Amino acid sequence: MPDPYYITTAISYPNGPPHIGHAYEAIAADTIARFHKLRGREVRFQTGTDEHGLKMARKAEEQGKTARELADEMSSKFKHMCDALHIEYDRFIRTVDDDHHRASKALWERMEARGDLYLDRYEGWYSVRDEAFYYEKELIEGEGGERLSPQGTPVEWTTEESWFFRLSKYRDALLELLRGNPDFIRPERSRNEMIAFLEGDLRDLSVSRTSFDWGVKVPGSENHVMYVWVDALTNYLTGLGFPDETDNWRKFWPADLHLIGKDIARFHTIYWPAFLMSADLPLPKQVFAHGFVLKGGQKESKSLGNVSDPLELAEMYGVDTLRYFLLREISFGQDGNWSHEAIVTRTNAELANSFGNLCQRVLSMIHKNMDGALSDYYFDGADRTLLTIVQRACRDELPEAFEQLRFSVGIEAWLRAVFACNQYVDEQAPWALKKSDPTRMAAVLQTLFIAIRDLAIAIQPVIPEKSKLVLDQLGIASERRSYDDLQDESWFGALVAKGHMIEKPAPVFPRLELSEAVA
Ligand code: ME8
């Protein structure tokens, strides 16, 4: 049995509705989860919302609501987004959940028992937007000369009694982790940034607040709530039943992958491993910090008024189109741009005109010219060449790239195989063989049928609904669609023996039009 696989996304702040960056992360994580399932692994996938902290408390106050009311209202929008984008999570965690408070307190108590927490006074800069403390030397100057965080957000001077975590004690261990284990954080850029941060002056971390009460109460110190990142990071443990030694805990911890955006790498690769070391718990195997989805080179933000609703895009173009576009267009780990024009142009060229057209042409011809029936046949050299190209892409190139989270590279390999199929159709011209050589026509169409089946199986993690429609039209049983089935040479014979008939196909990838409203 292959090893179980545990993947998590960041949990989002529900201080407003989800934006395209949230959708991107959820789609990428879902694609990875589906990929490992297709490879036969038992997968657990967790996502959710990060509901405590000053940012949420202030936003609720601004809106005349309680923090809990705002959290309930907005968290449900994130869950709805996941469902609408066909994100197959196993747990949608909310940090207000009772089991999460329990897990956070248990982690705190383990760090305290280790002697790593002490009471002192915090004085320093805090960004509410980032929910992060910054050193003076990290701050940058805004246009009006004001101090800003390195992320460009406002900072305020904060003075209060606080619990501290002995982060400085873990500096050498953290440096060893990042230097000695290059895969712990990817891509390389984030790793270098984190090493530079650790090489600087690493101070202990303030881990509780007394000036507001929207958070997890500190055990034995009830006028303190935990710093929101302490409880937020604990979510990865909560979902497995921590602190109980449940089956899920034994099976899935340590996590295989925390998928996050590059702005929160410090929390996941410095604070989080330090908390875990302190609590004597195993460290996650990998943190991957993806880039930002930008519009016209800019990060979307409420103040710029350029925030797009991922559900609107999914409705406009289709869920699988959006999934395909984001993973194909953006080199994973880098920032990338989206636009309506790019979605329409790319998916028309690659899905509608290339893969969609291939499926539609081949199945229509089998239906029309062969009465929908498949038969045993002999391959010739050209058929074998095509199938070798397709098999290499589907069995090796795409899975190897996806294993490395190089989605655009894997999809490109898949697409080259699709193009090879279309070229083969043009060269073999099966429509012209109907009268002159019907045996050869059947051989060509069935070679393509086999190729389409492999292509549809391989691309399932990216476009699950569309692949399902194609595989249904081909008549491939739902339990014969895994990556292992790609290795099976006997499926075609079995399908022929079963007498499966190809119905008149309905197009699966309609061409998109650029709506005038957005052009
Ligand atoms: O950071 N493109 O929540 P969040 C791509 N609650 N990804 C983006 C993005 C963009 N334009 N904007 C944001 C938080 N993200 C914390 C996480 S985890 C224990 C706590 C990513 O709602 C961002 O990098 O601000 C993060 O991974 C996720 O969306 C949630 O961001």
XYZ file of C-alpha atoms and ligand atoms in Angstrom:
550
model
C 0.000 0.000 0.000
C 1.395 3.455 -0.847
C 1.814 5.844 2.097
C -1.143 7.966 3.196
C -0.932 11.610 2.171
C -2.009 14.674 4.164
C -2.290 18.040 2.444
C -3.514 21.337 3.855
C -4.131 24.828 2.509
C -3.696 27.985 4.533
C -6.885 28.806 6.396
C -8.258 32.088 5.079
C -9.227 35.192 7.029
C -12.971 35.511 6.578
C -12.908 39.293 7.030
C -14.403 39.609 3.549
C -15.541 37.253 0.789
C -13.043 34.956 -0.969
C -11.008 36.336 -3.888
C -9.210 34.683 -6.769
C -6.037 34.069 -4.703
C -8.065 31.943 -2.298
C -9.615 30.060 -5.201
C -6.179 29.483 -6.730
C -4.767 27.924 -3.583
C -7.829 25.711 -3.089
C -7.743 24.562 -6.733
C -4.033 23.757 -6.616
C -4.425 21.802 -3.372
C -7.443 19.946 -4.707
C -5.537 19.027 -7.844
C -2.683 17.628 -5.756
C -5.130 15.705 -3.550
C -6.886 14.203 -6.563
C -3.542 13.385 -8.176
C -2.409 11.353 -5.173
C -5.771 9.604 -4.934
C -5.447 8.578 -8.566
C -2.055 7.161 -7.681
C -3.746 4.973 -5.092
C -2.820 6.872 -1.931
C -5.203 7.440 0.947
C -5.462 11.212 1.006
C -6.629 13.609 3.679
C -7.181 17.190 2.621
C -7.955 20.037 5.000
C -8.917 23.647 4.385
C -10.932 26.222 6.300
C -11.064 29.670 7.874
C -8.913 31.539 10.397
C -11.436 33.486 12.396
C -9.779 34.992 15.463
C -7.557 38.023 15.932
C -7.604 41.760 15.818
C -8.223 42.020 12.095
C -11.506 40.125 12.394
C -12.477 41.943 15.605
C -11.902 45.371 14.025
C -13.683 44.530 10.788
C -16.721 43.296 12.724
C -16.748 46.455 14.824
C -16.614 48.581 11.669
C -19.664 46.738 10.381
C -21.564 46.943 13.668
C -21.474 43.155 14.113
C -19.984 40.801 16.633
C -16.825 39.044 15.485
C -18.720 35.770 15.631
C -21.480 37.108 13.379
C -18.949 38.278 10.800
C -17.068 34.974 11.034
C -20.234 32.903 10.545
C -21.375 34.974 7.602
C -18.040 35.030 5.762
C -16.804 31.555 6.628
C -19.878 30.123 4.941
C -18.891 31.988 1.758
C -15.473 30.303 1.781
C -17.062 26.914 2.264
C -19.485 27.657 -0.532
C -16.590 28.673 -2.793
C -14.855 25.353 -2.119
C -18.003 23.400 -2.878
C -18.699 25.394 -6.040
C -15.150 24.801 -7.336
C -15.443 21.053 -6.610
C -12.791 21.142 -3.914
C -12.907 17.680 -2.326
C -11.784 18.532 1.217
C -12.193 16.062 4.077
C -12.488 18.720 6.752
C -13.394 22.376 6.449
C -12.061 23.642 9.742
C -13.216 26.786 11.497
C -10.956 28.035 14.251
C -14.025 28.780 16.382
C -14.730 25.021 16.503
C -14.581 23.517 20.016
C -12.066 20.831 19.087
C -9.780 23.541 17.709
C -9.799 25.476 20.991
C -8.967 22.243 22.764
C -6.093 21.420 20.389
C -4.644 24.952 20.632
C -4.677 24.819 24.422
C -3.031 21.401 24.371
C -0.230 22.666 22.125
C 0.230 25.707 24.375
C 0.487 23.494 27.455
C 3.138 21.342 25.813
C 5.224 24.406 24.952
C 4.752 25.729 28.492
C 5.743 22.395 30.036
C 8.926 22.574 27.960
C 9.756 25.904 29.643
C 9.424 27.804 26.355
C 6.792 30.371 27.431
C 7.343 33.314 29.775
C 5.425 36.433 30.736
C 6.876 39.850 29.848
C 5.912 43.129 28.220
C 5.708 43.554 24.457
C 6.676 46.834 22.914
C 6.927 47.031 19.173
C 5.327 47.340 15.773
C 2.286 45.327 14.792
C 0.430 45.132 11.483
C -3.206 44.237 11.970
C -3.654 43.528 8.258
C -0.822 40.953 8.342
C -1.489 39.965 11.981
C 2.280 40.143 12.362
C 4.956 41.727 14.551
C 7.826 43.459 12.774
C 11.258 44.647 13.803
C 11.991 48.337 13.300
C 14.622 47.506 10.686
C 12.145 45.549 8.576
C 9.799 48.502 8.100
C 9.664 50.476 4.875
C 8.633 54.070 4.267
C 5.260 54.847 2.663
C 4.636 57.642 0.165
C 3.730 60.089 2.914
C 6.779 59.116 4.984
C 4.720 56.822 7.241
C 6.085 53.487 8.440
C 4.779 50.408 6.667
C 5.352 46.677 7.066
C 7.497 44.945 4.421
C 4.156 43.869 2.856
C 3.175 47.542 2.579
C 0.513 47.463 5.291
C 0.100 50.015 8.125
C 1.785 49.258 11.453
C 0.945 50.495 14.921
C 3.031 50.762 18.055
C 1.854 48.227 20.602
C 2.666 47.983 24.279
C 1.109 45.320 26.464
C 1.719 42.452 28.817
C 2.296 39.345 26.760
C 3.407 35.757 26.882
C 6.579 35.144 24.910
C 7.782 32.043 23.112
C 11.525 31.320 23.217
C 11.967 31.426 19.467
C 15.630 32.387 19.773
C 16.317 29.044 21.453
C 15.356 27.237 18.235
C 17.423 29.311 15.863
C 20.201 26.776 15.278
C 17.769 23.904 14.902
C 15.758 25.932 12.386
C 18.821 26.887 10.401
C 19.830 23.261 10.302
C 16.358 22.296 9.141
C 16.319 24.823 6.292
C 19.903 24.339 5.238
C 20.069 20.589 5.606
C 16.723 19.783 4.075
C 16.269 21.762 0.862
C 12.867 20.215 0.223
C 11.403 21.436 3.526
C 10.509 24.721 1.918
C 10.008 25.267 -1.766
C 10.559 27.122 -3.993
C 14.192 28.102 -3.483
C 13.385 31.831 -3.288
C 11.388 31.410 -0.064
C 14.053 29.175 1.415
C 16.730 31.811 0.885
C 14.539 34.508 2.422
C 13.905 32.412 5.512
C 17.561 31.560 5.978
C 18.404 35.279 5.755
C 15.737 36.047 8.367
C 17.153 33.441 10.755
C 20.681 34.710 10.243
C 19.543 38.155 11.462
C 18.703 39.099 15.011
C 16.051 36.519 15.980
C 14.028 37.631 18.991
C 11.486 35.785 21.041
C 7.931 35.937 19.781
C 5.016 37.599 21.542
C 2.312 34.921 21.582
C -0.598 36.402 23.521
C -2.647 39.587 23.629
C -4.577 41.304 26.423
C -6.074 44.301 24.615
C -8.943 42.307 23.079
C -10.574 38.951 23.740
C -11.494 37.481 20.324
C -9.355 34.378 20.383
C -8.442 31.186 22.206
C -7.984 31.816 25.907
C -4.526 31.116 27.299
C -4.762 28.209 29.770
C -4.305 29.501 33.335
C -4.058 33.110 32.138
C -7.597 33.891 31.106
C -7.125 37.617 30.525
C -4.851 36.652 27.590
C -5.911 35.321 24.220
C -3.392 33.496 22.062
C -1.708 35.397 19.251
C -3.877 34.468 16.279
C -1.046 32.696 14.430
C -0.481 30.298 17.321
C -4.008 29.045 17.113
C -4.186 29.328 13.317
C -1.179 27.079 12.735
C -2.535 24.536 15.194
C -5.450 23.909 12.826
C -3.282 21.419 10.966
C -3.195 19.257 14.099
C -6.804 19.818 15.167
C -8.197 18.181 12.073
C -6.463 14.907 12.919
C -7.871 14.758 16.450
C -4.861 16.190 18.329
C -4.168 15.900 21.258
C -5.817 12.465 21.131
C -3.867 9.655 19.525
C -6.578 8.960 16.957
C -6.215 6.730 13.914
C -6.076 9.825 11.729
C -3.336 11.281 13.863
C -1.236 8.147 13.571
C -1.923 7.801 9.897
C -1.548 11.381 8.685
C 0.828 13.325 10.945
C 3.326 14.656 9.984
C 1.630 16.377 7.069
C 3.109 15.757 3.646
C 2.450 19.255 2.386
C 1.320 22.624 3.721
C 0.379 24.611 0.641
C 0.484 28.356 1.310
C 1.145 31.696 -0.383
C 4.594 33.273 -0.325
C 3.535 36.065 2.068
C 3.109 33.645 4.954
C 6.247 31.530 4.560
C 7.810 32.899 7.769
C 4.934 31.654 9.895
C 5.039 28.187 8.363
C 8.758 27.560 8.116
C 10.052 29.360 11.212
C 7.343 29.804 13.849
C 5.480 26.581 13.097
C 8.456 24.185 13.149
C 9.709 25.931 16.303
C 6.337 25.410 18.042
C 6.358 21.772 16.975
C 9.937 21.219 18.129
C 9.016 22.765 21.468
C 5.959 20.516 21.756
C 8.082 17.531 20.732
C 5.980 16.747 17.684
C 7.206 15.659 14.234
C 7.605 18.400 11.603
C 5.646 18.582 8.350
C 7.545 17.182 5.391
C 7.173 20.146 3.098
C 5.875 23.697 2.868
C 5.300 25.033 -0.629
C 4.895 28.801 -0.998
C 3.055 29.556 -4.237
C 3.038 32.954 -5.921
C 0.292 35.536 -6.255
C -2.421 35.707 -8.856
C -2.327 39.216 -10.238
C -4.547 41.227 -12.510
C -2.665 43.486 -14.896
C 0.485 42.950 -12.831
C -1.209 44.145 -9.620
C -2.401 42.285 -6.569
C -6.148 42.616 -6.280
C -7.192 44.578 -3.273
C -10.321 46.077 -1.885
C -8.772 49.537 -1.786
C -7.927 49.393 -5.513
C -11.463 48.161 -6.209
C -10.190 45.419 -8.548
C -11.243 42.341 -6.595
C -12.741 39.594 -8.720
C -15.205 37.048 -7.487
C -13.975 33.534 -8.326
C -17.536 32.238 -8.328
C -18.525 34.734 -10.976
C -15.594 33.586 -13.116
C -16.536 29.947 -12.597
C -20.073 30.710 -13.621
C -18.978 32.688 -16.645
C -16.421 30.175 -17.966
C -17.099 26.912 -16.129
C -15.337 25.468 -13.081
C -12.962 23.202 -14.987
C -12.010 25.968 -17.411
C -11.002 28.183 -14.485
C -9.081 25.344 -12.843
C -7.280 24.523 -16.083
C -6.469 28.128 -16.861
C -4.942 28.945 -13.469
C -2.734 25.855 -13.335
C -1.710 26.026 -16.972
C -1.081 29.760 -17.189
C 0.901 30.336 -14.009
C 4.171 28.594 -13.426
C 3.574 27.207 -9.924
C 5.656 29.036 -7.351
C 5.798 32.238 -9.448
C 3.373 35.135 -9.613
C 1.128 35.172 -12.652
C -1.500 37.293 -14.313
C -5.022 36.513 -15.296
C -7.406 38.364 -17.584
C -10.674 37.548 -19.293
C -8.921 37.642 -22.672
C -6.257 35.178 -21.509
C -8.863 32.743 -20.141
C -10.873 32.807 -23.361
C -7.888 32.632 -25.720
C -6.018 29.900 -23.929
C -8.902 27.607 -23.144
C -10.389 27.987 -26.625
C -7.052 27.084 -28.210
C -6.194 24.210 -25.879
C -9.415 22.752 -24.530
C -12.088 23.581 -27.124
C -10.071 23.513 -30.368
C -7.526 20.872 -29.433
C -8.678 18.304 -26.871
C -12.408 18.983 -27.232
C -12.312 18.904 -30.992
C -10.271 15.696 -30.958
C -12.801 13.915 -28.733
C -15.766 15.207 -30.699
C -14.340 14.321 -34.117
C -13.197 10.838 -33.180
C -16.321 9.795 -31.285
C -18.612 11.216 -33.984
C -16.776 9.244 -36.660
C -16.886 6.034 -34.632
C -20.588 6.602 -34.074
C -21.332 7.462 -37.688
C -18.855 5.458 -39.736
C -18.563 2.352 -37.560
C -22.102 2.262 -36.159
C -20.602 3.071 -32.762
C -19.012 -0.386 -32.449
C -15.396 -1.162 -31.498
C -13.498 -4.200 -32.741
C -10.099 -5.838 -32.375
C -7.607 -4.480 -34.888
C -3.957 -4.421 -35.923
C -1.781 -1.380 -35.241
C 0.631 -0.163 -37.847
C 3.815 1.833 -37.282
C 2.143 5.265 -37.227
C -0.422 4.044 -34.685
C 2.284 2.723 -32.424
C 4.278 5.925 -32.686
C 1.276 7.984 -31.650
C 0.411 5.713 -28.740
C 4.000 5.820 -27.517
C 3.893 9.625 -27.461
C 0.575 9.639 -25.611
C 1.644 6.991 -23.122
C 4.884 8.767 -22.345
C 2.976 11.974 -21.618
C 0.248 10.321 -19.542
C 2.230 7.679 -17.667
C 5.505 9.525 -17.139
C 5.751 13.199 -18.004
C 2.542 14.536 -16.477
C 2.750 12.478 -13.254
C 6.441 13.259 -12.770
C 5.805 16.978 -13.177
C 2.739 16.940 -10.902
C 4.677 15.036 -8.241
C 7.038 18.052 -8.240
C 4.050 20.467 -8.252
C 5.076 21.674 -11.712
C 1.535 21.820 -13.030
C 2.133 23.949 -16.103
C 4.986 21.659 -17.178
C 2.808 18.548 -16.758
C -0.101 20.097 -18.625
C 2.210 21.189 -21.416
C 3.442 17.611 -21.851
C -0.191 16.464 -21.972
C -1.002 19.128 -24.516
C 1.874 18.102 -26.776
C 0.329 14.637 -26.865
C -3.067 16.161 -27.738
C -1.433 18.089 -30.588
C 0.253 14.882 -31.783
C -3.183 13.223 -31.921
C -4.617 16.053 -33.984
C -1.694 15.915 -36.340
C -2.200 12.166 -36.714
C -5.899 12.717 -37.532
C -4.936 15.169 -40.263
C -2.261 12.860 -41.687
C -4.340 9.711 -41.598
C -7.536 11.459 -42.810
C -9.859 8.679 -41.568
C -12.882 10.296 -43.275
C -11.277 9.589 -46.646
C -10.740 5.909 -45.745
C -14.393 5.140 -45.194
C -14.928 3.859 -48.734
C -11.365 3.017 -49.791
C -10.160 1.104 -46.713
C -12.692 0.768 -43.875
C -10.389 -1.617 -41.969
C -7.662 0.995 -41.869
C -10.194 3.682 -40.920
C -11.271 1.563 -37.950
C -7.643 1.119 -36.939
C -7.008 4.872 -37.023
C -10.164 5.763 -35.107
C -9.559 3.109 -32.484
C -5.959 4.201 -32.021
C -7.339 7.649 -31.301
C -9.966 6.204 -28.997
C -7.201 4.582 -26.953
C -5.226 7.836 -26.924
C -8.233 9.878 -25.774
C -8.877 7.463 -22.926
C -5.297 7.880 -21.664
C -5.410 11.646 -22.051
C -8.730 11.917 -20.202
C -7.504 9.747 -17.320
C -4.252 11.658 -16.946
C -5.822 15.113 -16.827
C -8.531 14.240 -14.258
C -6.919 16.070 -11.323
C -7.100 19.359 -13.222
C -10.473 19.077 -14.977
C -12.333 16.362 -13.072
C -15.846 17.042 -14.372
C -14.894 17.372 -18.018
C -12.693 14.277 -17.912
C -15.571 12.368 -16.382
C -17.862 13.376 -19.260
C -15.294 12.216 -21.826
C -14.623 8.923 -20.016
C -18.379 8.341 -19.707
C -18.757 8.849 -23.446
C -15.935 6.384 -24.084
C -17.617 3.854 -21.795
C -14.715 3.503 -19.335
C -16.030 2.119 -16.026
C -15.643 4.576 -13.154
C -13.474 2.143 -11.192
C -11.061 1.788 -14.143
C -9.884 5.390 -14.269
C -6.886 5.445 -11.918
C -3.271 6.037 -12.895
C -2.621 2.331 -12.373
C -5.189 1.650 -15.073
C -2.964 3.592 -17.478
C -0.500 0.707 -17.245
C -3.121 -1.893 -18.086
C -2.873 -3.139 -21.673
C -5.976 -5.319 -21.618
C -8.704 -2.744 -21.078
C -9.424 -2.154 -24.762
C -9.934 -5.831 -25.480
C -12.255 -6.045 -22.485
C -14.282 -3.088 -23.742
C -14.584 -4.650 -27.199
C -15.659 -7.951 -25.637
C -18.308 -6.128 -23.638
C -19.767 -4.745 -26.879
C -19.787 -1.153 -25.657
C -21.472 1.160 -28.202
C -20.420 4.765 -28.800
C -23.425 7.091 -28.745
C -23.592 10.318 -30.703
C -21.291 12.506 -28.599
C -22.346 15.828 -27.117
C -19.540 18.417 -27.178
C -17.741 18.590 -23.812
C -15.630 21.734 -24.364
C -17.735 24.454 -25.975
C -15.902 27.494 -27.336
C -16.007 30.540 -25.078
C -16.906 34.036 -26.193
C -15.412 37.127 -24.601
C -18.406 38.863 -23.082
C -18.763 42.507 -24.074
C -19.280 43.336 -20.432
C -15.647 42.458 -19.629
C -13.883 43.031 -22.967
O -2.847 34.558 5.402
N -2.802 35.093 -5.032
O -5.136 34.286 5.310
P -5.465 35.064 3.943
C -2.517 33.886 -4.523
N -5.211 33.393 7.753
N -2.670 33.562 -3.223
C -3.109 34.513 -2.404
C -3.423 35.813 -2.854
C -3.259 36.081 -4.251
N -3.546 37.235 -4.800
N -3.828 36.534 -1.788
C -3.777 35.697 -0.718
C -3.911 34.187 5.884
N -3.336 34.493 -1.078
C -3.907 33.432 7.205
C -3.347 32.042 6.990
S -2.682 29.597 7.833
C -2.439 28.831 9.322
C -3.298 31.180 8.213
C -3.135 33.311 -0.226
O -6.945 34.969 3.805
C -2.264 33.613 0.970
O -0.916 33.628 0.607
O -4.828 36.394 3.934
C -2.639 32.481 1.902
O -1.890 31.315 1.603
C -4.114 32.243 1.586
O -4.366 32.907 0.335
C -5.035 32.821 2.655
O -4.747 34.196 2.826
